[in-house]
Short mmCIF file of C-alpha atoms and ligand atoms in Angstrom, two decimals:
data_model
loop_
_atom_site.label_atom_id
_atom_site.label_comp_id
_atom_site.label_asym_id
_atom_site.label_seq_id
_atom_site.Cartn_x
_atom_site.Cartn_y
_atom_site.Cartn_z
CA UNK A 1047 45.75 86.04 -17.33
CA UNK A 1048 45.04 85.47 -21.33
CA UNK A 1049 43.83 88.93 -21.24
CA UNK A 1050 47.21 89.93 -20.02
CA UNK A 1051 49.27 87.72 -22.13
CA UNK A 1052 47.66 89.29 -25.15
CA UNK A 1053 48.10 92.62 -24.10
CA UNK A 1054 52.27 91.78 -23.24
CA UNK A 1055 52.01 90.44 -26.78
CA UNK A 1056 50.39 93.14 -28.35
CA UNK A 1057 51.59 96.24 -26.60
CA UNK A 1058 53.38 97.96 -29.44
CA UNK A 1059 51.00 97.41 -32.05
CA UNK A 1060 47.81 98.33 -29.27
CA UNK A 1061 50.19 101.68 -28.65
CA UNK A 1062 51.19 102.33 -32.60
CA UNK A 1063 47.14 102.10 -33.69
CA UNK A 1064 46.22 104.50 -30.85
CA UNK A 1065 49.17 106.95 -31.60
CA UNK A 1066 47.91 107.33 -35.11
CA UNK A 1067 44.49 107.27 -34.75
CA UNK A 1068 44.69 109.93 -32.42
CA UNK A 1069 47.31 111.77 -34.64
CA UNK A 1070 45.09 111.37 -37.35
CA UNK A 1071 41.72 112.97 -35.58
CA UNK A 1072 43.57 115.71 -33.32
CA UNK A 1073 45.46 117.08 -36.98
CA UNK A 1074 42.19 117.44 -38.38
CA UNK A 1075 40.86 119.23 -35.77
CA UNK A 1076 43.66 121.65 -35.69
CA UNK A 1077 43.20 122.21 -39.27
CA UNK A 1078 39.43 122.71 -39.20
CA UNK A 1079 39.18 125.09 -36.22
CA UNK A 1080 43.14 126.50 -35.14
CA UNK A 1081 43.47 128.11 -31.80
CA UNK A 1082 46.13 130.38 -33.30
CA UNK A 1083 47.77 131.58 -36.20
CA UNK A 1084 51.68 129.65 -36.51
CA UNK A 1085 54.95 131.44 -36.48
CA UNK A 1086 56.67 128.83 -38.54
CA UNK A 1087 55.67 126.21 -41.50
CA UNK A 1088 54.39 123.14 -40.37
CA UNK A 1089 56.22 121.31 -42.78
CA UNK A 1090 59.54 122.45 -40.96
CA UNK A 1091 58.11 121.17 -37.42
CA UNK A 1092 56.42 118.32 -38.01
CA UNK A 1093 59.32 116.89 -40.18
CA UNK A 1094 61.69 117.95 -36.79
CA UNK A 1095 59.45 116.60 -33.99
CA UNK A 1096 58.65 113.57 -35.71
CA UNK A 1097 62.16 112.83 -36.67
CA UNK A 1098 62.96 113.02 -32.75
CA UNK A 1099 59.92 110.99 -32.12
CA UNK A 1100 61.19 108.38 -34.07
CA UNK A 1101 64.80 108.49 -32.84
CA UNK A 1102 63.31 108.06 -29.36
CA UNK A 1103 61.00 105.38 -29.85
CA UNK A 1104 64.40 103.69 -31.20
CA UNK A 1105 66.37 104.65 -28.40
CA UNK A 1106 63.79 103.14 -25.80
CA UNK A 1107 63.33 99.57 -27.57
CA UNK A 1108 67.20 98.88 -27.97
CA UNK A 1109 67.80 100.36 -24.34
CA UNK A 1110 64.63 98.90 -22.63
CA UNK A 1111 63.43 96.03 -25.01
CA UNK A 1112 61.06 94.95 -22.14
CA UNK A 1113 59.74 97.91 -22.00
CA UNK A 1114 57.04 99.10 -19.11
CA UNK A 1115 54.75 96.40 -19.19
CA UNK A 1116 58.20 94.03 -19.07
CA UNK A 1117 58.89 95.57 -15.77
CA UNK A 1118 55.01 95.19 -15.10
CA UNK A 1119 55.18 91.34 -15.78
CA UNK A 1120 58.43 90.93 -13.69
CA UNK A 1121 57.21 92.59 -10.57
CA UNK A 1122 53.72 90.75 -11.40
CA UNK A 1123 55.61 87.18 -11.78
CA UNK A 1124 57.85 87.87 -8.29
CA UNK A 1125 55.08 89.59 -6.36
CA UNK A 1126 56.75 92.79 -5.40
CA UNK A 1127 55.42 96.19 -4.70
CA UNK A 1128 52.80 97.49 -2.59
CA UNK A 1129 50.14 96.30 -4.42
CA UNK A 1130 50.67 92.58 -4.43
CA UNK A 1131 52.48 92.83 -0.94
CA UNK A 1132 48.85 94.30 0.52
CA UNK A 1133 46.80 91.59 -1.62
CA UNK A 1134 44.80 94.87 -3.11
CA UNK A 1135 41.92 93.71 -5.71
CA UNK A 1136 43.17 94.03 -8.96
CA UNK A 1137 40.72 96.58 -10.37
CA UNK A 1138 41.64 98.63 -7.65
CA UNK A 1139 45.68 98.36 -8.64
CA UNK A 1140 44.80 98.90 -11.95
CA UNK A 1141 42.67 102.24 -10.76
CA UNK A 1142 45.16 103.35 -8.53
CA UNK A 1143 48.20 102.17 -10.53
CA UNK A 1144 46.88 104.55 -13.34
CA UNK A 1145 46.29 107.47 -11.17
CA UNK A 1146 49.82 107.16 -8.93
CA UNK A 1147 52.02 106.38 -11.92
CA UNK A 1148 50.18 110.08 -13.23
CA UNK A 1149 51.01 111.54 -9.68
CA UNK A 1150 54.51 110.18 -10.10
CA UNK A 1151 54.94 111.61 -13.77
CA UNK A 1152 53.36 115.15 -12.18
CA UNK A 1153 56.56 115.48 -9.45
CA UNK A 1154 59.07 114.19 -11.86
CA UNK A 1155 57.52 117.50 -14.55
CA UNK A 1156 57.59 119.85 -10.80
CA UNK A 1157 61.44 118.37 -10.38
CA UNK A 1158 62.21 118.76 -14.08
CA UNK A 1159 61.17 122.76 -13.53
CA UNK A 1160 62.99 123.26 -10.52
CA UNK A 1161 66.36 121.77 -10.60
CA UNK A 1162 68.57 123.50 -13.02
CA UNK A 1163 70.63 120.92 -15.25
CA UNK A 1164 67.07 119.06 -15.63
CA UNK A 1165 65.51 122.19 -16.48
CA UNK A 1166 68.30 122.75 -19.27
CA UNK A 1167 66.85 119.51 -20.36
CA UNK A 1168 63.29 120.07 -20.29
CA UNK A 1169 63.66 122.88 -21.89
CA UNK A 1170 63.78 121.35 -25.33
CA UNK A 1171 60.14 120.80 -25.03
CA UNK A 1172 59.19 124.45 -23.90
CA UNK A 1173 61.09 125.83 -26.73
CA UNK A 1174 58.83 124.38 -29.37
CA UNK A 1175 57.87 128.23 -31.13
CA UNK A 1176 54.87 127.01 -31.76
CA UNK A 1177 52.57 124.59 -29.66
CA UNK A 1178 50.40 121.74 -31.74
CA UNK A 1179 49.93 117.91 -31.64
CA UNK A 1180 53.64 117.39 -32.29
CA UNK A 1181 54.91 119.11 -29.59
CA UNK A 1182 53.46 116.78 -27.36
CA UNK A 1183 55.72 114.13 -28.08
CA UNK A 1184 58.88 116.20 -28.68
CA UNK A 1185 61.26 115.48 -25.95
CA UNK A 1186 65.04 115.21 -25.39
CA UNK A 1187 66.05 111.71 -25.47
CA UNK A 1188 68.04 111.95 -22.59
CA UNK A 1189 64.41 113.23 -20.51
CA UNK A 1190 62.82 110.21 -22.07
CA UNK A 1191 65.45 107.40 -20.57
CA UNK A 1192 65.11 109.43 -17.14
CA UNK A 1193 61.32 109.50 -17.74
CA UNK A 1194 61.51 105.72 -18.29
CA UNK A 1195 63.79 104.70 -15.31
CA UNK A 1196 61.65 106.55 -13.20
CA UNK A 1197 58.66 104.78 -14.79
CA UNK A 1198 60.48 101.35 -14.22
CA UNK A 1199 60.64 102.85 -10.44
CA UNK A 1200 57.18 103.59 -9.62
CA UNK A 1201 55.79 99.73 -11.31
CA UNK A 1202 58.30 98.06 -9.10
CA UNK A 1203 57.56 99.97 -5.74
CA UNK A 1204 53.81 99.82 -6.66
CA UNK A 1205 53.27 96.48 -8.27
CA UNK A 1206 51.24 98.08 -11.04
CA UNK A 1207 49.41 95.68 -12.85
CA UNK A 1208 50.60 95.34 -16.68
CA UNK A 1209 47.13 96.71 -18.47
CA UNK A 1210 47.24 99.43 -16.05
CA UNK A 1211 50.75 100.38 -17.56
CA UNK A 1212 49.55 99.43 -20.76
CA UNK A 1213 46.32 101.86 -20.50
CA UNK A 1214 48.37 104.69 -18.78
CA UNK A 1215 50.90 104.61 -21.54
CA UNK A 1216 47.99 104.55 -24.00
CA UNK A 1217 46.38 107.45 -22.33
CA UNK A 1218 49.38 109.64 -21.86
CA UNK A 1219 50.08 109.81 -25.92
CA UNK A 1220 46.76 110.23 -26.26
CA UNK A 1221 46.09 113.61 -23.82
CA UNK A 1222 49.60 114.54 -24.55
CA UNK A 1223 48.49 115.00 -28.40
CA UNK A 1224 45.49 116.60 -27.40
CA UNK A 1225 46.52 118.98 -24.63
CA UNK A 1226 49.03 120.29 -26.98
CA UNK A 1227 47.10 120.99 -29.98
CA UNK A 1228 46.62 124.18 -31.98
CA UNK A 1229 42.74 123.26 -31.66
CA UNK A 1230 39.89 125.46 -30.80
CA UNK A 1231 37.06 124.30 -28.46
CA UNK A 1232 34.23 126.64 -26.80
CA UNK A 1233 34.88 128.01 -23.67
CA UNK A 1234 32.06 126.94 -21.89
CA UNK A 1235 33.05 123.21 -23.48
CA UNK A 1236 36.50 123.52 -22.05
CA UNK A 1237 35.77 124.78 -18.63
CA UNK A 1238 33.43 120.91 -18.68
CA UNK A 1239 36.57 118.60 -19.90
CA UNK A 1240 39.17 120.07 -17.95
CA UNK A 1241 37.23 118.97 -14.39
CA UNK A 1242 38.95 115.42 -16.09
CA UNK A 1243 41.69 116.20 -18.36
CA UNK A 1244 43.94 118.87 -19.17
CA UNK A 1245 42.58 120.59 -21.96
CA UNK A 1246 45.18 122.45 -24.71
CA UNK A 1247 43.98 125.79 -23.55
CA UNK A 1248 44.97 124.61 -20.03
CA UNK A 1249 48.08 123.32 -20.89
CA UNK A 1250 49.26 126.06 -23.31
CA UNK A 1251 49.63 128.22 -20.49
CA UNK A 1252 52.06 126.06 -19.35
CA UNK A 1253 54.20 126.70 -22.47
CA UNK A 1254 54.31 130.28 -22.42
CA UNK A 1255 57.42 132.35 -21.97
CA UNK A 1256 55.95 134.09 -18.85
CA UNK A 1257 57.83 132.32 -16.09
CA UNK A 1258 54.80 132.36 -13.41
CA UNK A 1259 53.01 130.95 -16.60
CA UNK A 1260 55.60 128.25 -17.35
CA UNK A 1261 55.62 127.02 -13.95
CA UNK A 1262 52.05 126.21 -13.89
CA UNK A 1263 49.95 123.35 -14.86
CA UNK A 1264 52.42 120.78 -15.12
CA UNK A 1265 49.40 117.83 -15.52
CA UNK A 1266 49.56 115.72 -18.62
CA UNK A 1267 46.46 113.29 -17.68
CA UNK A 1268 44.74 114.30 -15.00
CA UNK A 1269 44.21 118.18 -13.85
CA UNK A 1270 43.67 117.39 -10.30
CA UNK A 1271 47.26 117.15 -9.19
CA UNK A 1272 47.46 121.35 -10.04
CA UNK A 1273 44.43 122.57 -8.58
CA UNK A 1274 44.85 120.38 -5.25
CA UNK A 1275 48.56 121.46 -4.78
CA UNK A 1276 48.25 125.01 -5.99
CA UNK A 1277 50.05 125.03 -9.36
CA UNK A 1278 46.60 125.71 -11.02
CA UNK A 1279 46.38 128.66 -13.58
CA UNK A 1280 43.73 129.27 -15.36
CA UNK A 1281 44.58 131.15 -18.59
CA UNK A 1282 47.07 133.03 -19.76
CA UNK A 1283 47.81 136.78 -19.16
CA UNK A 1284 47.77 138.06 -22.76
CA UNK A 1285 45.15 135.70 -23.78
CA UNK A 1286 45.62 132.45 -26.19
CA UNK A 1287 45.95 134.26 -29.35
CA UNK A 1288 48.36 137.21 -27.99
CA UNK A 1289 50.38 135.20 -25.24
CA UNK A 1290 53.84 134.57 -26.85
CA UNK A 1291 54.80 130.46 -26.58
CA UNK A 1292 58.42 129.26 -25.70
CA UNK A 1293 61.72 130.05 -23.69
CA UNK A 1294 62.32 134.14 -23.49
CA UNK A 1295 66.47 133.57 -24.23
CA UNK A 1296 66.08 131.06 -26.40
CA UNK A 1297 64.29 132.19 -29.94
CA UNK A 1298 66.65 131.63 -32.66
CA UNK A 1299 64.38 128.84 -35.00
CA UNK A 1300 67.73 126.63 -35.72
CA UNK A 1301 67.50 126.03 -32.01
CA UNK A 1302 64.07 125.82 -30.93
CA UNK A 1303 62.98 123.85 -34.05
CA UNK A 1304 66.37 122.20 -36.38
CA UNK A 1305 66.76 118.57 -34.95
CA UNK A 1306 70.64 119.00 -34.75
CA UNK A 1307 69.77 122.79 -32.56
CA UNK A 1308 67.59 120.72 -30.46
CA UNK A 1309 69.40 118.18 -29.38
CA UNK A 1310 72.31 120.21 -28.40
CA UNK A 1311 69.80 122.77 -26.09
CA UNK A 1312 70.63 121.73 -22.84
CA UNK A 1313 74.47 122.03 -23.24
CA UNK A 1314 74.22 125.46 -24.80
CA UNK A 1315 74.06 128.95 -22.50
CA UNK A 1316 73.26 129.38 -19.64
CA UNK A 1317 70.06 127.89 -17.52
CA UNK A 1318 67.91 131.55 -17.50
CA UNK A 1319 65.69 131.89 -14.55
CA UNK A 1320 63.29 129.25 -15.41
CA UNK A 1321 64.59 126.85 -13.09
CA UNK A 1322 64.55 127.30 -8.91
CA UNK A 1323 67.67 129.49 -8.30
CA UNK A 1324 67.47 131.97 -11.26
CA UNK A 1325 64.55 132.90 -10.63
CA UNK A 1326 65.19 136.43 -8.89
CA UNK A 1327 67.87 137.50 -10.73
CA UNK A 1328 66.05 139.92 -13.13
CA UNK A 1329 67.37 138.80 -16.02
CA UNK A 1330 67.34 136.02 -18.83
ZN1 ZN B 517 57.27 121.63 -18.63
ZN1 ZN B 518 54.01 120.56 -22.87
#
């Protein structure tokens, strides 16, 4: 119980070190060995992404001062969810907690695809021109309250154990920094790490303006939930270095990568055939 109590107490400042360590290590890698060459400056990304970044990470704490591991606590302190309901050991919560809250975030990214108005608001984070360590964080706000109240969802149902939603959360910024870097690693290396976690060549495919390639790999964590379901895809067509990264309407840099063109994305034109019903139309 201490052990919890310090991680409640500490769960911002555990979450801020491991943001910028990671931040830290994966931009050094990306400027020691780059996967490709960048469209635009990274002074003119970095200083957009990490404005939005910091806007969210507002948002959430006046919205949701409790946070996850809040909600953890609560269901912890009434006993509700599945977990405490069915007495399961608590390394085994914290095991399964980890792995089911990344199954839940998995659907939610399939849902987020499919249904068209939450596509138009996805696809802030697809439209990125470029694709390194910053894009990993770069979401709309409104995605990241959604995002949270489904979070809130899963911990109650479940009865996820707080350092489990502490080390998920923890985890998550961490691959989501790495699987979106503009870092090179050997082949035969990355074929190895992404048996157990997406790697960025995996997960660039994702981001590439080839709808069969966009809705592929939609794992953050874990690469499991893709290959066992079918949504596993390799690599990309034209290869990392000639594969084109963003939304095919949508290329205009004020949009994809100006704060103020951002934030207005998923109220602007029309939905393109991304998303579940557009997709047969022949056209953008
Ligand atoms: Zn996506
Ligand atoms: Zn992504």
């Amino acid at each position: 119980m201490e052990f919890q109590t310090f991680i409640t107490e500490n769960e911002p400042a555990i979450r801020l070190s491991a943001f910028l360590g990671i931040f830290a290590l994966m931009a050094l890698w990306e400027v020691a060995a780059p996967r490709r060459a960048r469209l635009l400056p990274r002074a003119v990304r970095w200083t957009n992404n990490i404005t939005l970044v910091v806007l969210n990470t507002i948002l959430l704490r006046l919205l949701f001062p409790a946070a996850a591991v809040g909600v953890a606590a609560f269901a912890a302190s009434r006993g509700w969810g599945v977990f405490h309901l069915w007495e399961v050991p608590w390394w085994l919560a914290v095991v399964a907690g980890v792995l089911l809250m990344d199954f839940a975030i998995w659907v939610q990214h399939v849902m987020f695809h499919a249904i068209p108005a939450l596509w138009r608001i996805h696809r802030m984070h697809h439209a990125d021109l470029d694709f390194d360590l910053t894009t990993g964080a770069r979401f709309h706000p409104i995605e990241i309250i959604l995002s949270m109240v489904i979070k809130f969802g899963v911990i109650l149902l479940l009865g996820v154990p707080v350092v489990a939603v502490v080390l998920f959360e923890v985890l998550l910024n961490a691959t989501a920094m790495f699987n979106h870097s503009n870092a090179r690693m050997p082949t035969a290396v990355d074929r190895v790490v992404r048996l157990l976690v997406v790697t960025p060549d995996m997960h660039r495919v994702h981001h590439s303006v080839e709808g069969d390639e966009t809705n592929s790999n939609f794992g953050f964590n874990f690469p499991w939930w893709d290959r066992l379901l079918g949504t596993y895809r390799a690599q990309p067509r034209a290869g990392h270095e000639g594969m084109t990264i963003g939304i095919h309407n949508i290329r205009d840099v004020r949009t994809c990568d100006y704060l103020p063109g951002m934030l207005a994305l998923p109220f602007r034109g029309p939905v393109g055939n991304y998303a579940i019903n557009g997709r047969f139309k022949g056209e953008a």
